[in-house]
Coordinates of C-alpha atoms and ligand atoms in Angstrom, one line a residue:
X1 CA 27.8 65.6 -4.3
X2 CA 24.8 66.5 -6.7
X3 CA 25.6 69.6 -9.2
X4 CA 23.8 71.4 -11.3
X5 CA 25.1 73.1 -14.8
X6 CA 22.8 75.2 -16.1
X7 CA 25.4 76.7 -19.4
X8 CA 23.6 75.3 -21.8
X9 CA 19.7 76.4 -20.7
X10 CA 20.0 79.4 -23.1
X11 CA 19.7 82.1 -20.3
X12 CA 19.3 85.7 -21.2
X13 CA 21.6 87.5 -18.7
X14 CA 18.7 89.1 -16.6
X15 CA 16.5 86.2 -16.6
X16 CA 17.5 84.5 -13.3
X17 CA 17.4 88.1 -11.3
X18 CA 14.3 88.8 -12.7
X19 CA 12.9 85.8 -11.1
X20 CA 14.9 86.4 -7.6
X21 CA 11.6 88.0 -5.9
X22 CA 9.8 85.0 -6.9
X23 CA 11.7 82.1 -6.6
X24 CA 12.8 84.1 -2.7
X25 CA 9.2 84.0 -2.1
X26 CA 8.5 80.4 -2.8
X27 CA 11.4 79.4 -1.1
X28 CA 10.3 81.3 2.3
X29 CA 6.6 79.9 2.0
X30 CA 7.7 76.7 1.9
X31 CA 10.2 77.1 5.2
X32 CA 8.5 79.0 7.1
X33 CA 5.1 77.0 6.6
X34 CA 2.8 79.1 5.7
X35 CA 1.7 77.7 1.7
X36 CA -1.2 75.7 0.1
X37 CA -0.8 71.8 1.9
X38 CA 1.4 73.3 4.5
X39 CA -0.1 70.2 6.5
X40 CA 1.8 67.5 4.3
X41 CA 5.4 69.2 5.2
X42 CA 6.5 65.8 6.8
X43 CA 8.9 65.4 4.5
X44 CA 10.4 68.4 5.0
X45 CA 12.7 68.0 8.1
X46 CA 12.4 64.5 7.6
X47 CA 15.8 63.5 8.4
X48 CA 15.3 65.3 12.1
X49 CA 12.3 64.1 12.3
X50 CA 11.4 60.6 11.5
X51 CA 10.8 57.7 14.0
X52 CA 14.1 56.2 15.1
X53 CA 12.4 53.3 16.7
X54 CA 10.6 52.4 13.8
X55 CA 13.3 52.6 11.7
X56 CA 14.9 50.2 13.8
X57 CA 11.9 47.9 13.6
X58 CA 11.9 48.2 9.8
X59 CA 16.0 47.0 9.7
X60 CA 15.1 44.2 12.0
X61 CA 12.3 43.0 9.8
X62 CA 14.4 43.3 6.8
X63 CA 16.8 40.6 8.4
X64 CA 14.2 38.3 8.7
X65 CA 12.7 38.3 5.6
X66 CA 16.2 38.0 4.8
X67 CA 15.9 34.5 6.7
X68 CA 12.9 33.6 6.3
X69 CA 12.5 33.7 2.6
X70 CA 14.3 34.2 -1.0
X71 CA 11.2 36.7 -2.1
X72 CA 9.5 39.6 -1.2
X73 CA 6.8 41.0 -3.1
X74 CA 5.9 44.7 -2.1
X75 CA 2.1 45.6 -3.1
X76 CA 1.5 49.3 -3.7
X77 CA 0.5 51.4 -6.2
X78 CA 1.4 55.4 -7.0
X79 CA 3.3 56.5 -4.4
X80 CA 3.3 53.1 -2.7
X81 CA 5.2 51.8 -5.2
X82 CA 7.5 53.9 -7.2
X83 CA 10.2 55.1 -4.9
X84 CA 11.1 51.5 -3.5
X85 CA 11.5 50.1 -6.9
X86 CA 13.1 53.5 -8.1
X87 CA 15.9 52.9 -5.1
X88 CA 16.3 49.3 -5.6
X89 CA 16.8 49.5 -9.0
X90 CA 19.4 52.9 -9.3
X91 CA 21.3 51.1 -6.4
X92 CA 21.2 47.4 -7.6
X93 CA 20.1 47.5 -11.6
X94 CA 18.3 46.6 -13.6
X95 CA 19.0 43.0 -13.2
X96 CA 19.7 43.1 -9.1
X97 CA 16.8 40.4 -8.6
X98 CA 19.6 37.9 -10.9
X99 CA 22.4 39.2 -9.6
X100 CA 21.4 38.8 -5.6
X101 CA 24.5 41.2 -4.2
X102 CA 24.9 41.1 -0.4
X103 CA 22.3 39.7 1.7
X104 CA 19.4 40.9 -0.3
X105 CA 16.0 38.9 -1.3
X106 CA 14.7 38.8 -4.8
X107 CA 11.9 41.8 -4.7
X108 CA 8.9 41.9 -7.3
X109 CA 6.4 44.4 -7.3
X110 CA 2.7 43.7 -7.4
X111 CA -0.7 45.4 -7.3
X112 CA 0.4 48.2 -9.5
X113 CA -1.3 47.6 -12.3
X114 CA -4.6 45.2 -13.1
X115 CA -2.9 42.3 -14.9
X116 CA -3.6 38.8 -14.3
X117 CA 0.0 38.0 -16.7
X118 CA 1.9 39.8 -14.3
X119 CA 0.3 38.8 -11.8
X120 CA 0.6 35.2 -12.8
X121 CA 4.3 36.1 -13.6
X122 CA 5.2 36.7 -10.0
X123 CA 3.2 33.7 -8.9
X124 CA 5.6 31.6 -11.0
X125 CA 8.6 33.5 -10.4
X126 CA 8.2 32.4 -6.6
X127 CA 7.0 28.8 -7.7
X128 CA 7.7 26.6 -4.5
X129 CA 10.1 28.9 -2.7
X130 CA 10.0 30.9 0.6
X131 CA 8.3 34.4 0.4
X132 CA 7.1 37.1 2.3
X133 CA 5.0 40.2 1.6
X134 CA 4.6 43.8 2.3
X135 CA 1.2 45.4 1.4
X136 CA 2.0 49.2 1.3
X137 CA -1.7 51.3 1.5
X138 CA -2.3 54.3 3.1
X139 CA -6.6 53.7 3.0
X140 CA -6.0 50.0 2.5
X141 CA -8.7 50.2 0.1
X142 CA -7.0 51.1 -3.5
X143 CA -8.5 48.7 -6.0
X144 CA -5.3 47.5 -7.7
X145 CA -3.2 46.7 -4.5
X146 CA -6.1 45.0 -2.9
X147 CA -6.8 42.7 -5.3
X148 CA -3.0 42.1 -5.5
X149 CA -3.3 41.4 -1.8
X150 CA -5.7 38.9 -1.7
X151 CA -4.3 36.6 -4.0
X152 CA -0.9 36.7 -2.6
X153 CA -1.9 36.8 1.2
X154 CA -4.3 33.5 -0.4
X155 CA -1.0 31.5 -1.5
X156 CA 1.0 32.1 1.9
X157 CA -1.9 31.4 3.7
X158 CA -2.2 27.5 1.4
X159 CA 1.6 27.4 2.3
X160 CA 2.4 28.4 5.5
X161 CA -1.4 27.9 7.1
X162 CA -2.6 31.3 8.4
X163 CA -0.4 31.4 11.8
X164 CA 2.6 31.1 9.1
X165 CA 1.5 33.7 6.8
X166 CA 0.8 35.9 9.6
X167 CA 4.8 35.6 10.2
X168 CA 5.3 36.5 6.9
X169 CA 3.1 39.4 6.2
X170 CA 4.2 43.0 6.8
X171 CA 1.1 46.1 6.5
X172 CA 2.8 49.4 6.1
X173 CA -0.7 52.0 6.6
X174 CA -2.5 54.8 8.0
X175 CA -1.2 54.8 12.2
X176 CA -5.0 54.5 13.1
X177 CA -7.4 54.4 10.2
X178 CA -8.9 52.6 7.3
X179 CA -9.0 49.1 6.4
X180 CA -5.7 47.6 6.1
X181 CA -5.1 48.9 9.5
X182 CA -8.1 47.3 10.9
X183 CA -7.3 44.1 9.3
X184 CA -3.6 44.0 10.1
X185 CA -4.7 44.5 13.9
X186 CA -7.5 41.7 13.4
X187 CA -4.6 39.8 12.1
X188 CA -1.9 40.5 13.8
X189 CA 0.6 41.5 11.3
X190 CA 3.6 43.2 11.8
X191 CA 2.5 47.3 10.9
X192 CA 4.3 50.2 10.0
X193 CA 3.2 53.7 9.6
X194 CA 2.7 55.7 6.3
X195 CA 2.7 59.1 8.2
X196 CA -0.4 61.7 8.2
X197 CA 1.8 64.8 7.0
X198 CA 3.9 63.1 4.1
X199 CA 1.5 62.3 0.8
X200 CA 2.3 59.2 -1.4
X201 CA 4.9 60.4 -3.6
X202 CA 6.8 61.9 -0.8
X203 CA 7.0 59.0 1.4
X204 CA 9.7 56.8 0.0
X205 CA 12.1 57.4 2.9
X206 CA 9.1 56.5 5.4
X207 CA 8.3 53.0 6.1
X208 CA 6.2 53.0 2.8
X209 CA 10.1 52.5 0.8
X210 CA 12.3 51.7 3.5
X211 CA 11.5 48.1 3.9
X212 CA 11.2 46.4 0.7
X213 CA 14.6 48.7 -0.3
X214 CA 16.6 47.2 3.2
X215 CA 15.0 43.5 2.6
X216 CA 16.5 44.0 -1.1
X217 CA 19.7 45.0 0.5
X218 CA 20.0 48.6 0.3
X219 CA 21.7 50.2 3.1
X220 CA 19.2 52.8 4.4
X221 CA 21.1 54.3 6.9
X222 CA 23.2 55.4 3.9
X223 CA 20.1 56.8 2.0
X224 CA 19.2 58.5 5.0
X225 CA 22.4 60.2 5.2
X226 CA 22.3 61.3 1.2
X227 CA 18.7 62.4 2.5
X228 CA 19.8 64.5 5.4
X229 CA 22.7 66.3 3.9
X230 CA 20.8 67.6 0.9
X231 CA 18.4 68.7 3.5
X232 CA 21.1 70.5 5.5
X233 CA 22.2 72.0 2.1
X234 CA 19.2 73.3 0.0
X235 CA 17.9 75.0 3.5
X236 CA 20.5 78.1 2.3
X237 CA 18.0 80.8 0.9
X238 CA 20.8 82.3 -1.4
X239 CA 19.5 81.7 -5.0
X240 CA 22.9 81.2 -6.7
X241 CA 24.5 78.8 -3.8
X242 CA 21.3 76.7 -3.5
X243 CA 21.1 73.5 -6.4
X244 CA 17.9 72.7 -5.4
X245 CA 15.9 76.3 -5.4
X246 CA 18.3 77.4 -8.8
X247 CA 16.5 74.3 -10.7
X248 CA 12.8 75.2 -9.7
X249 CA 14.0 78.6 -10.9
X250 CA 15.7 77.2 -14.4
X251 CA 12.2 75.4 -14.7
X252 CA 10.1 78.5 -14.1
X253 CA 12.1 80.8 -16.5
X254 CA 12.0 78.0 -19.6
X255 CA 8.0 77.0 -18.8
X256 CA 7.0 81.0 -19.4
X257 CA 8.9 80.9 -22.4
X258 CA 6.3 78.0 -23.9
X259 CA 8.9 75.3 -22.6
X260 CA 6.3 73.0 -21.4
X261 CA 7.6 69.4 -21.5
X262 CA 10.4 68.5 -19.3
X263 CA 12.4 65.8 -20.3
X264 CA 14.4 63.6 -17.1
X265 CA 17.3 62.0 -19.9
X266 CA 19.5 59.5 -18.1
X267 CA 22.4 57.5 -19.8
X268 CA 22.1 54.5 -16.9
X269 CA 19.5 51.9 -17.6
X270 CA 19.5 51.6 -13.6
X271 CA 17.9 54.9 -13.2
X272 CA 14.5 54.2 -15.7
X273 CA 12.5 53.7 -12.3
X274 CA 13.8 56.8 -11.0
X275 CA 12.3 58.5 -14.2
X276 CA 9.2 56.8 -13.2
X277 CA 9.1 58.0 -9.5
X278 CA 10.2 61.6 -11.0
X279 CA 6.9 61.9 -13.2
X280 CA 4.5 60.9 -10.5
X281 CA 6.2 63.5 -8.3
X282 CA 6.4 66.6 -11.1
X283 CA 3.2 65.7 -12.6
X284 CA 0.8 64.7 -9.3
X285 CA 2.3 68.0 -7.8
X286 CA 2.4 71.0 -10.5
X287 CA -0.3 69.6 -13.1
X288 CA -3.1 71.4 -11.9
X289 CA -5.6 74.3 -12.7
X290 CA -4.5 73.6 -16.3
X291 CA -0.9 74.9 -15.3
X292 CA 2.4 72.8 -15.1
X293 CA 5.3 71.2 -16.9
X294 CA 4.6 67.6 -18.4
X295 CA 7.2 65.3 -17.4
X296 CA 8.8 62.3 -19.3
X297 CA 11.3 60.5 -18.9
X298 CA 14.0 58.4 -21.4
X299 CA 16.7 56.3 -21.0
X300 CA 19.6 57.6 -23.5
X301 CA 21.2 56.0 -25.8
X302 CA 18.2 53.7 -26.3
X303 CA 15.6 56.6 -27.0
X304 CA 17.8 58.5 -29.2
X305 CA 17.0 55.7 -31.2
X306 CA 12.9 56.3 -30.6
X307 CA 12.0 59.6 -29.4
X308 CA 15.9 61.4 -30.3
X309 CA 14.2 62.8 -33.9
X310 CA 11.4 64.3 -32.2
X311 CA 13.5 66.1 -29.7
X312 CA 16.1 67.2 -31.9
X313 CA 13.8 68.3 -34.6
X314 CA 10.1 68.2 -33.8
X315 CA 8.2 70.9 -32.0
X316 CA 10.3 73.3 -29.8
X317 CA 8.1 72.9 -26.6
X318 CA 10.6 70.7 -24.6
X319 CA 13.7 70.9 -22.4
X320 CA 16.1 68.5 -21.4
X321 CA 17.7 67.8 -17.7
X322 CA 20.2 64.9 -18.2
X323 CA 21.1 63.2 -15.0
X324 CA 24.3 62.2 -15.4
X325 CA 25.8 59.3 -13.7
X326 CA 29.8 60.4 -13.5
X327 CA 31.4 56.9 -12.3
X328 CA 30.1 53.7 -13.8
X329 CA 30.7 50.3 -11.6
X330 CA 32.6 48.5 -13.9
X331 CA 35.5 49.2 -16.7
X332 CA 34.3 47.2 -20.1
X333 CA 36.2 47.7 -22.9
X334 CA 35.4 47.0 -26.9
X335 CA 37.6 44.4 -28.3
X336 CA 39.7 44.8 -30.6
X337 CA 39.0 43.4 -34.1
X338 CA 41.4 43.0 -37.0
X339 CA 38.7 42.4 -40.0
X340 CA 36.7 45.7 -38.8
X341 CA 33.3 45.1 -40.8
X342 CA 31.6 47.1 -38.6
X343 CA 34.2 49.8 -38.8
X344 CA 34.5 50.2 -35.4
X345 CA 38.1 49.9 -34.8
X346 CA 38.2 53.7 -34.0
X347 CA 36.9 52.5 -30.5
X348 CA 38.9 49.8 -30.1
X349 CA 39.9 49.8 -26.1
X350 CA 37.8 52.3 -25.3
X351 CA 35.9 52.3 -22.0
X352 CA 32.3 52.1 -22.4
X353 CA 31.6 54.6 -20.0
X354 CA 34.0 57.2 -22.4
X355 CA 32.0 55.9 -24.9
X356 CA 29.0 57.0 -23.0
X357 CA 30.4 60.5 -21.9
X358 CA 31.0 61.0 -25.4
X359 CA 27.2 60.7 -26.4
X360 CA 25.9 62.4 -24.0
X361 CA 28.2 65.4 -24.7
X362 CA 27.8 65.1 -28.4
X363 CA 23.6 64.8 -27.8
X364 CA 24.2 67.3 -25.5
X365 CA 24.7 69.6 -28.1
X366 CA 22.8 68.7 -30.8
X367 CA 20.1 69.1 -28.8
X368 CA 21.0 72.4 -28.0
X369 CA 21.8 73.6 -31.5
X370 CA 18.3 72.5 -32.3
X371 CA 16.5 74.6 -29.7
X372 CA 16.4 72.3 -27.1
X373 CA 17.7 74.2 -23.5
X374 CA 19.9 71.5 -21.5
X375 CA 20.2 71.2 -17.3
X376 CA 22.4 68.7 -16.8
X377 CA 23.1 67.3 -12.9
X378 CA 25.6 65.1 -12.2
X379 CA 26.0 62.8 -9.1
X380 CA 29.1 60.8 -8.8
X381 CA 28.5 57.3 -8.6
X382 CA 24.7 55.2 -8.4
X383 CA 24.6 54.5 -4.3
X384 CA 22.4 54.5 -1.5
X385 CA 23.6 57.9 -0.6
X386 CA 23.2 59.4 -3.6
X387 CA 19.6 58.0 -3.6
X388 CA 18.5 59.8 -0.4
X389 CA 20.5 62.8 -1.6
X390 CA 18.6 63.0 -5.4
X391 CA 15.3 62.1 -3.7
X392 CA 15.4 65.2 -1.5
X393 CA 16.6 67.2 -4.2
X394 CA 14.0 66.5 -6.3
X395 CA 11.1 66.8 -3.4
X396 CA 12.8 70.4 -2.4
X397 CA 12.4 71.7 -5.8
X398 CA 9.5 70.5 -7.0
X399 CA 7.5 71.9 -3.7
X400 CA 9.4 75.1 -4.5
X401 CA 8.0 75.2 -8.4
X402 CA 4.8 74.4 -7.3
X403 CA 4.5 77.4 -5.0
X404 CA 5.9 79.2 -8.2
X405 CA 2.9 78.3 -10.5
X406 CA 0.6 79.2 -7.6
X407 CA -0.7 75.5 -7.4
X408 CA -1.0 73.0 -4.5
X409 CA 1.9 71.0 -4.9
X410 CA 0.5 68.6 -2.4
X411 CA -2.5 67.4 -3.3
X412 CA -3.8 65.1 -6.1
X413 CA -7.5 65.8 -6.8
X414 CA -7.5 64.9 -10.5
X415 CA -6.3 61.3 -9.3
X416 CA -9.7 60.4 -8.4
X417 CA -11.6 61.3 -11.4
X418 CA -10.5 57.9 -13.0
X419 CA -11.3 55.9 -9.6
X420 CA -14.9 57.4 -9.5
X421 CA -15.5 55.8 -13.0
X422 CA -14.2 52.7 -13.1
X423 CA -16.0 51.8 -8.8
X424 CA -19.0 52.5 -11.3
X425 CA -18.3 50.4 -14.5
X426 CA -16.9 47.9 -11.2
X427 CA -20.5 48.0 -10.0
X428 CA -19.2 49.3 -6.1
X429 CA -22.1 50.5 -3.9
X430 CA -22.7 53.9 -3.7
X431 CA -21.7 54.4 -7.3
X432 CA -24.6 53.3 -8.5
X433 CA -26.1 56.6 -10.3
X434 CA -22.7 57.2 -12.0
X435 CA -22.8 54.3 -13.7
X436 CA -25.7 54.4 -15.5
X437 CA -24.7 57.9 -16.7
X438 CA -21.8 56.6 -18.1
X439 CA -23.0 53.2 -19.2
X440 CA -25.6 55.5 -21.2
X441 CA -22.4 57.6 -23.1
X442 CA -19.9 54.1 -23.6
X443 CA -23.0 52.8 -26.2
X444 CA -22.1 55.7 -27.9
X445 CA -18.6 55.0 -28.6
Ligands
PA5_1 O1 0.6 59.8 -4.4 C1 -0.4 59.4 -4.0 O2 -1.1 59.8 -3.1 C2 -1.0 58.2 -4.7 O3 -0.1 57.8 -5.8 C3 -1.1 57.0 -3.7 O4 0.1 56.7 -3.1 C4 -1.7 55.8 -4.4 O5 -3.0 56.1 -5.0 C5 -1.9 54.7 -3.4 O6 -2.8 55.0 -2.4 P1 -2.9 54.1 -1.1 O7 -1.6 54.1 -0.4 O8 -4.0 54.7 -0.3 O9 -3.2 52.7 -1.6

């Protein structure tokens, strides 16, 4: 089970009481309904709530993909992207595509991002074998995914001949709306539903994650079990016996004291997507109205060799939550080695995990001692479980933090400032007067 150690966040004794009112408030806004974006609470009661038929459908088109091919690629973007690679890689690692454990297929990402290299990449990853795809888009419209879309929808359709591809093409989108959905029912694709009251970044346990994590080979009935007993659990209203209400608390007390950067350490490699998913959640929810904590991730011990001066030493506006994987997978030792150049004899059958323990207690610490507060949560081992479980976690505090700052943590209006530019520079219709405006102030730069 997920815990929480708050010891070494440098509270003053009354500083958890004093936000008791508030954090009680947030709490009951969210539960009872009655907040900003009370209309995207699908996530919620998810695990009471969500479509058991579908999530049969979504298990029974995992197993063929299974058969039918050796690759997916999954095209999203944002919240159609992160939490499916996030899950696939804390469960399987970094390396799960080489490593192929259970029954899984070899899943690459695509139309996140607007290079033709990695683009290409994937292309020649696949090379002559079997693949399928799953274009994840809630309007169907989102510039990056679309593009991705075409060109690999283009290469099944040269392989398999469009009745083929059609086999092999999955649209996870709006229920009624928008253009993927009209063009998966023109098509006849196999659909599944990103629902109306769950925005992007909380719909990795819809459809939107589920199927490119159980056609990798995660067990989603398993993540869906970690997902509904941390729901079961963070629904207590009791400040001190709720995890997930105490860390949106911890958060509020150190941002009002100038702590405005949250750092999400992790000592696993596995869990770098996870960091990803964790700052499109914290920063897509809270960074509005010029309010909110800025949230980064890093991957310790690597970063202690990058960014580990600057926390330990530069300016004081950060904290730390260290997620803290407690059981590693595999025992490997460091050899012994009687000439000892590199002096490390001192560790010489030592567990790597103790080794790991070690530096993130001694970091711990250090960080500490140089003004850095430290939450720490530990989960036990990297499963499918525990993946449902920290996903909840994570979406139950944030909404409650959000409803501390007195923001919409459900919306995302800043998002589209970027898009409304670059249709323009793009030359889309209907953007026409915006991009001679700004056409006019780039010959200035
Ligand atoms: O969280 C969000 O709402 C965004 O990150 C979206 O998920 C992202 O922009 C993709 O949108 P769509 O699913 O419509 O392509």
């Amino acid at each position: 089970m997920l815990t929480l150690n708050y010891q070494n966040a440098g509270l003053r004794p009354h500083e958890l009481e004093a936000v008791r009112p508030l954090v009680g408030a947030a709490f009951r806004t969210l539960a009872d309904r009655t907040g900003l974006g009370r209309e995207m609470l699908g996530w919620h009661d998810l695990p009471d709530a969500y479509d058991r038929e579908e999530f049969a459908r979504i298990q029974r088109a995992a197993k063929k993909i299974q058969q039918q091919s050796e690759v997916l690629v999954a095209i999203g973007i944002g919240g159609s992207y992160l939490g499916a690679r996030a899950g696939l890689e804390f469960v399987k690692g970094p390396f799960g595509n080489r490593l192929r454990q259970g029954d899984g297929v070899e899943v690459y990402f695509a139309g996140s991002n607007l290079s033709p290299d990695y683009t290409q990449d994937i292309l020649d990853i696949i090379g002559d074998r079997d693949f399928s795809v799953n274009v994840i888009s809630k309007s169907g419209t989102t510039t990056e995914p679309a593009a991705a879309f075409r060109i690999f929808k283009a290469k099944l359709e040269e392989k398999y001949g469009k009745a083929g591809a059609r086999e092999r093409i999955y649209a996870t989108t709006d229920a009624k709306k928008g253009a993927l959905r009209g063009l998966a029912e023109a098509e006849g694709y196999e659909t599944f539903v990103v629902p109306d009251n769950i925005g992007g970044r909380f719909s990795c346990l819809s459809a939107v994650g589920l199927l490119p994590m159980a056609a990798g080979g995660m067990e989603i009935e398993r993540v869906m079990q970690g997902c509904a007993d941390a729901c079961a659990r963070y629904r207590e209203p009791e400040l001190l016996e709720n995890d997930a209400m105490l860390y949106a608390a911890l958060r509020f007390i150190l941002y009002t004291r100038g702590k405005t950067v949250e750092i999400l350490a992790s000592y696993e490699p596995a869990l770098t997507m996870f960091g990803e998913w964790y700052k499109q959640l914290m920063a897509e929810s809270e960074g509005k109205e010029h309010k909110g904590l800025f949230p980064v991730s890093a991957n310790f011990t690597t970063d202690l060799h990058s960014i580990g001066q600057f926390i330990q030493d530069g300016s004081r506006t950060m904290f730390e939550t260290v997620l803290w994987v407690k059981n590693a997978r595999h025992a490997v030792a460091v050899p012994h080695d009687p000439a000892n150049v590199d002096g490390l004899n001192f560790a010489s059958g030592m567990d790597l995990q103790q080794m790991n323990e070690k530096a993130m207690l001694g970091t711990l610490l250090a960080h500490v001692d140089g003004g850095a507060p430290n939450l720490v949560l530990t989960i036990e081992r990297r499963d499918d479980y525990a993946f449902g479980e920290l996903v909840y976690f994570f979406w139950k505090s944030l909404a409650v933090s959000g409803y501390l700052l007195g923001v919409n943590p459900f919306d995302q209006p800043g998002v589209e400032a970027y898009k409304k530019n670059m249709f323009a520079l793009l030359g889309k219709p209907g953007y026409e007067g915006a991009k001679a405006a700004l056409e006019e102030r780039l010959k200035a730069l």
